Coordinates of C-alpha atoms in Angstrom, one line a residue:
X1 CA 54.5 110.2 111.9
X2 CA 55.8 106.5 111.5
X3 CA 53.2 104.2 112.4
X4 CA 55.1 101.9 115.3
X5 CA 54.0 101.5 119.2
X6 CA 57.2 103.5 120.3
X7 CA 56.6 107.0 121.4
X8 CA 58.1 109.8 119.7
X9 CA 57.0 112.4 117.0
X10 CA 59.3 112.1 113.9
X11 CA 58.2 112.7 110.4
X12 CA 57.9 109.4 108.3
X13 CA 59.6 110.9 105.7
X14 CA 62.8 110.6 107.5
X15 CA 65.1 108.1 106.5
X16 CA 65.5 105.5 109.3
X17 CA 69.0 103.5 110.6
X18 CA 69.9 100.7 112.4
X19 CA 72.3 101.8 115.0
X20 CA 75.5 100.0 114.5
X21 CA 76.6 100.1 117.7
X22 CA 75.4 102.2 120.9
X23 CA 77.8 103.7 123.9
X24 CA 78.3 102.4 127.5
X25 CA 77.0 104.0 130.2
X26 CA 79.0 104.3 133.6
X27 CA 75.5 102.2 135.5
X28 CA 72.0 101.3 135.4
X29 CA 71.0 104.3 137.0
X30 CA 72.3 106.4 134.0
X31 CA 70.5 104.2 131.4
X32 CA 67.2 105.1 133.8
X33 CA 67.8 108.4 133.9
X34 CA 68.3 108.8 129.9
X35 CA 65.5 106.4 129.4
X36 CA 63.3 108.5 131.2
X37 CA 64.8 111.9 129.9
X38 CA 64.9 110.5 126.0
X39 CA 60.8 109.4 126.9
X40 CA 59.9 113.0 128.2
X41 CA 61.6 114.7 125.4
X42 CA 59.8 112.1 122.7
X43 CA 56.2 113.0 124.4
X44 CA 56.5 116.5 123.6
X45 CA 56.1 118.2 120.2
X46 CA 59.4 120.3 120.3
X47 CA 61.8 119.0 117.5
X48 CA 65.1 117.6 118.8
X49 CA 68.2 115.9 117.8
X50 CA 70.4 113.3 119.6
X51 CA 73.9 113.5 118.5
X52 CA 77.1 113.1 120.2
X53 CA 78.8 109.8 120.9
X54 CA 75.6 108.1 120.6
X55 CA 75.3 109.5 116.8
X56 CA 79.0 108.4 116.2
X57 CA 78.4 104.7 117.2
X58 CA 75.1 104.9 115.6
X59 CA 77.1 105.5 112.2
X60 CA 80.5 103.6 113.2
X61 CA 80.0 100.9 115.5
X62 CA 82.5 102.5 118.0
X63 CA 81.8 101.8 121.2
X64 CA 82.9 103.8 124.2
X65 CA 81.7 105.0 127.6
X66 CA 79.6 108.5 127.6
X67 CA 79.2 110.4 130.4
X68 CA 76.1 112.2 129.5
X69 CA 73.8 112.7 126.4
X70 CA 73.9 115.3 123.8
X71 CA 70.7 116.5 122.3
X72 CA 70.8 119.2 119.5
X73 CA 68.1 121.6 119.2
X74 CA 67.0 124.9 117.8
X75 CA 68.0 127.8 119.6
X76 CA 63.8 129.1 119.7
X77 CA 63.6 125.6 121.4
X78 CA 66.3 126.4 124.1
X79 CA 64.4 127.2 126.9
X80 CA 61.5 125.6 126.1
X81 CA 63.2 122.3 126.8
X82 CA 64.9 123.7 130.2
X83 CA 61.4 125.0 131.3
X84 CA 59.9 121.7 130.5
X85 CA 62.2 119.8 132.7
X86 CA 62.2 122.3 135.8
X87 CA 58.7 121.7 135.6
X88 CA 58.8 117.9 135.7
X89 CA 61.2 119.0 139.2
X90 CA 64.5 118.5 137.2
X91 CA 67.3 120.7 138.2
X92 CA 68.3 122.1 135.3
X93 CA 71.3 125.0 134.6
X94 CA 72.3 127.4 131.8
X95 CA 76.0 126.8 132.0
X96 CA 76.4 129.1 129.1
X97 CA 73.5 131.2 127.5
X98 CA 75.5 131.3 124.1
X99 CA 75.1 127.4 123.2
X100 CA 74.8 125.2 126.3
X101 CA 72.5 123.9 129.0
X102 CA 72.3 121.1 130.9
X103 CA 69.2 119.2 132.6
X104 CA 70.2 117.4 136.1
X105 CA 68.8 114.6 138.0
X106 CA 71.4 113.6 140.8
X107 CA 74.8 113.1 139.6
X108 CA 73.2 112.2 135.9
X109 CA 72.6 115.2 133.3
X110 CA 72.6 115.7 129.8
X111 CA 73.4 118.7 127.5
X112 CA 71.0 120.8 125.3
X113 CA 73.1 122.3 122.8
X114 CA 71.6 124.9 120.0
X115 CA 74.9 125.9 118.5
X116 CA 78.8 125.4 119.0
X117 CA 80.6 127.0 121.7
X118 CA 82.7 129.3 119.0
X119 CA 79.2 130.4 117.7
X120 CA 79.9 129.5 114.0
X121 CA 76.9 126.1 114.2
X122 CA 73.7 127.3 114.7
X123 CA 71.4 124.5 114.8
X124 CA 68.9 125.0 111.9
X125 CA 65.9 123.8 110.3
X126 CA 68.2 122.2 107.5
X127 CA 69.6 120.2 110.3
X128 CA 66.5 118.6 111.6
X129 CA 65.2 118.0 107.5
X130 CA 68.5 116.0 106.7
X131 CA 68.4 114.2 110.1
X132 CA 67.4 110.2 110.3
X133 CA 65.4 108.3 112.4
X134 CA 66.2 105.4 114.6
X135 CA 65.2 103.7 118.1
X136 CA 66.9 104.7 121.3
X137 CA 66.4 103.2 124.6
X138 CA 62.8 102.6 123.8
X139 CA 61.5 106.1 122.1
X140 CA 61.7 106.3 118.2
X141 CA 64.0 109.7 117.9
X142 CA 65.8 111.8 115.3
X143 CA 70.0 111.2 115.4
X144 CA 71.5 113.7 113.7
X145 CA 72.9 113.3 109.8
X146 CA 76.6 112.6 109.3
X147 CA 76.7 115.6 107.2
X148 CA 75.8 117.5 110.3
X149 CA 77.4 115.2 112.6
X150 CA 80.9 115.9 110.9
X151 CA 80.3 119.6 110.9
X152 CA 79.7 119.5 114.7
X153 CA 82.6 118.1 115.5
X154 CA 85.1 119.9 112.8
X155 CA 85.7 123.0 115.3
X156 CA 86.6 120.3 118.8
X157 CA 90.4 120.6 118.6
X158 CA 91.9 121.9 121.8
X159 CA 94.4 120.7 124.6
X160 CA 91.8 118.9 126.1
X161 CA 89.4 117.6 123.7
X162 CA 89.9 116.8 120.1
X163 CA 87.0 114.9 118.2
X164 CA 89.0 114.0 114.7
X165 CA 88.8 110.4 114.7
X166 CA 85.0 110.7 115.3
X167 CA 85.2 112.5 111.6
X168 CA 87.5 110.3 110.4
X169 CA 85.1 107.7 111.4
X170 CA 82.5 108.8 110.3
X171 CA 84.0 109.5 107.0
X172 CA 85.0 105.6 106.5
X173 CA 81.6 104.5 107.8
X174 CA 79.0 106.6 106.6
X175 CA 80.5 108.3 103.2
X176 CA 78.0 107.1 100.8
X177 CA 75.5 109.5 103.4
X178 CA 77.2 112.6 103.5
X179 CA 76.3 115.3 101.5
X180 CA 79.7 116.8 100.6
X181 CA 78.1 120.0 99.1
X182 CA 75.9 121.0 102.0
X183 CA 79.1 120.2 104.2
X184 CA 81.1 122.7 102.1
X185 CA 78.3 124.9 102.4
X186 CA 78.4 124.8 106.3
X187 CA 82.2 125.5 106.3
X188 CA 82.5 128.1 103.4
X189 CA 83.6 130.9 105.4
X190 CA 86.4 128.2 107.0
X191 CA 86.8 126.1 104.2
X192 CA 90.8 125.5 105.1
X193 CA 89.1 123.6 108.1
X194 CA 87.7 121.0 105.9
X195 CA 90.5 121.2 103.8
X196 CA 92.3 119.9 107.0
X197 CA 89.8 117.4 107.9
X198 CA 90.1 115.4 104.3
X199 CA 93.6 115.7 104.5
X200 CA 93.7 114.0 107.8
X201 CA 91.6 111.8 106.7
X202 CA 93.9 110.5 103.7
X203 CA 96.8 110.6 105.6
X204 CA 95.3 108.4 108.4
X205 CA 93.4 105.9 105.6
X206 CA 95.7 106.2 102.3
X207 CA 93.9 102.9 101.2
X208 CA 90.3 104.4 101.3
X209 CA 91.3 108.1 99.6
X210 CA 89.1 107.7 96.9
X211 CA 85.9 108.1 100.0
X212 CA 86.6 111.6 99.4
X213 CA 84.9 113.5 96.6
X214 CA 87.5 114.4 93.5
X215 CA 85.9 117.4 92.9
X216 CA 86.0 119.0 96.6
X217 CA 89.9 118.0 97.0
X218 CA 89.9 119.4 93.5
X219 CA 87.9 122.6 94.9
X220 CA 89.6 123.5 97.8
X221 CA 92.9 122.7 96.5
X222 CA 92.4 125.2 94.3
X223 CA 90.6 127.8 96.4
X224 CA 94.4 127.2 98.3
X225 CA 96.4 127.9 95.2
X226 CA 94.7 130.9 94.3
X227 CA 95.2 132.1 98.0
X228 CA 99.2 131.1 97.9
X229 CA 99.2 133.8 94.7
X230 CA 97.6 136.7 97.2
X231 CA 100.0 138.7 99.4
X232 CA 99.2 137.9 102.9
X233 CA 96.6 139.7 105.3
X234 CA 97.8 143.1 106.8
X235 CA 96.6 142.9 110.2
X236 CA 97.7 140.1 112.3
X237 CA 95.0 137.4 112.5
X238 CA 94.5 134.9 114.6
X239 CA 91.4 132.4 114.3
X240 CA 92.7 129.5 116.6
X241 CA 90.4 130.9 119.2
X242 CA 87.5 129.2 117.2
X243 CA 89.3 126.2 118.1
X244 CA 90.7 126.7 121.7
X245 CA 89.6 129.9 123.5
X246 CA 92.3 129.2 125.9
X247 CA 95.0 127.5 124.0
X248 CA 95.3 130.4 121.9
X249 CA 94.7 133.3 124.6
X250 CA 98.1 134.6 124.5
X251 CA 98.0 135.1 120.7
X252 CA 95.2 137.9 121.3
X253 CA 96.0 139.2 124.9
X254 CA 100.1 139.4 124.4
X255 CA 101.0 138.9 120.9
X256 CA 99.1 141.8 119.1
X257 CA 97.1 139.2 116.7
X258 CA 92.9 139.7 116.4
X259 CA 90.5 137.2 116.9
X260 CA 87.6 136.4 115.5
X261 CA 86.4 139.7 116.1
X262 CA 88.2 143.2 116.8
X263 CA 91.0 144.7 115.7
X264 CA 94.8 143.4 116.0
X265 CA 98.2 145.2 115.4
X266 CA 99.1 145.7 111.7
X267 CA 102.5 143.5 110.6
X268 CA 103.9 146.3 108.9
X269 CA 102.9 148.9 111.6

């Protein structure tokens, strides 16, 4: 543990960062709630990560209002955190047992998250090992590393919310802290999603294209070139529901495409 007067159980080996900025809150009562919640979490021995808008602001300096606080944890600690706050008298809710719970006090709440909504992003020990430490609302906490921050946002692309700007800004401002090999390993199965994000960054910031490692772009373009030499899959597939369950619902329910699992029609009958 780092030797300082702030509450919190954080390994001293984690790199410390000074947040470039912090999001604004709706009102002073929200700050009191989050300060209390972070202090309660930091007083436990349950490892957790601060993510979401707080992490984006910390790495990029972007300031925007946030309506909540995202706390990431491993799946095995999900119930422990919710039970801890329930015992303290907070209202808790399991919104979706596959990835999301909430802790409430009046109108204020924060999220407990152990995976992505599409199941592709389980929070693991690796996330804890590659986190950073920082001071947040009077406590010392782990904050998600920039590599994992990008991964956590790669699939948030639906009609109501798109986190592409958070990814582009994180690459722009924290490129030297991103482990591109680890990011590629996270997205190995969905490497085209990483290629999309990289091409978006190159298009948004043409003067900053050299922030993307040459080897990574070469690797992904080589995969694309090899893929183009192959025939299209026989089975009609739509992976769109990994991005949005609702936007691509018609593809699976009415147009004969297989989703992430299951089977669909064959293109050639």
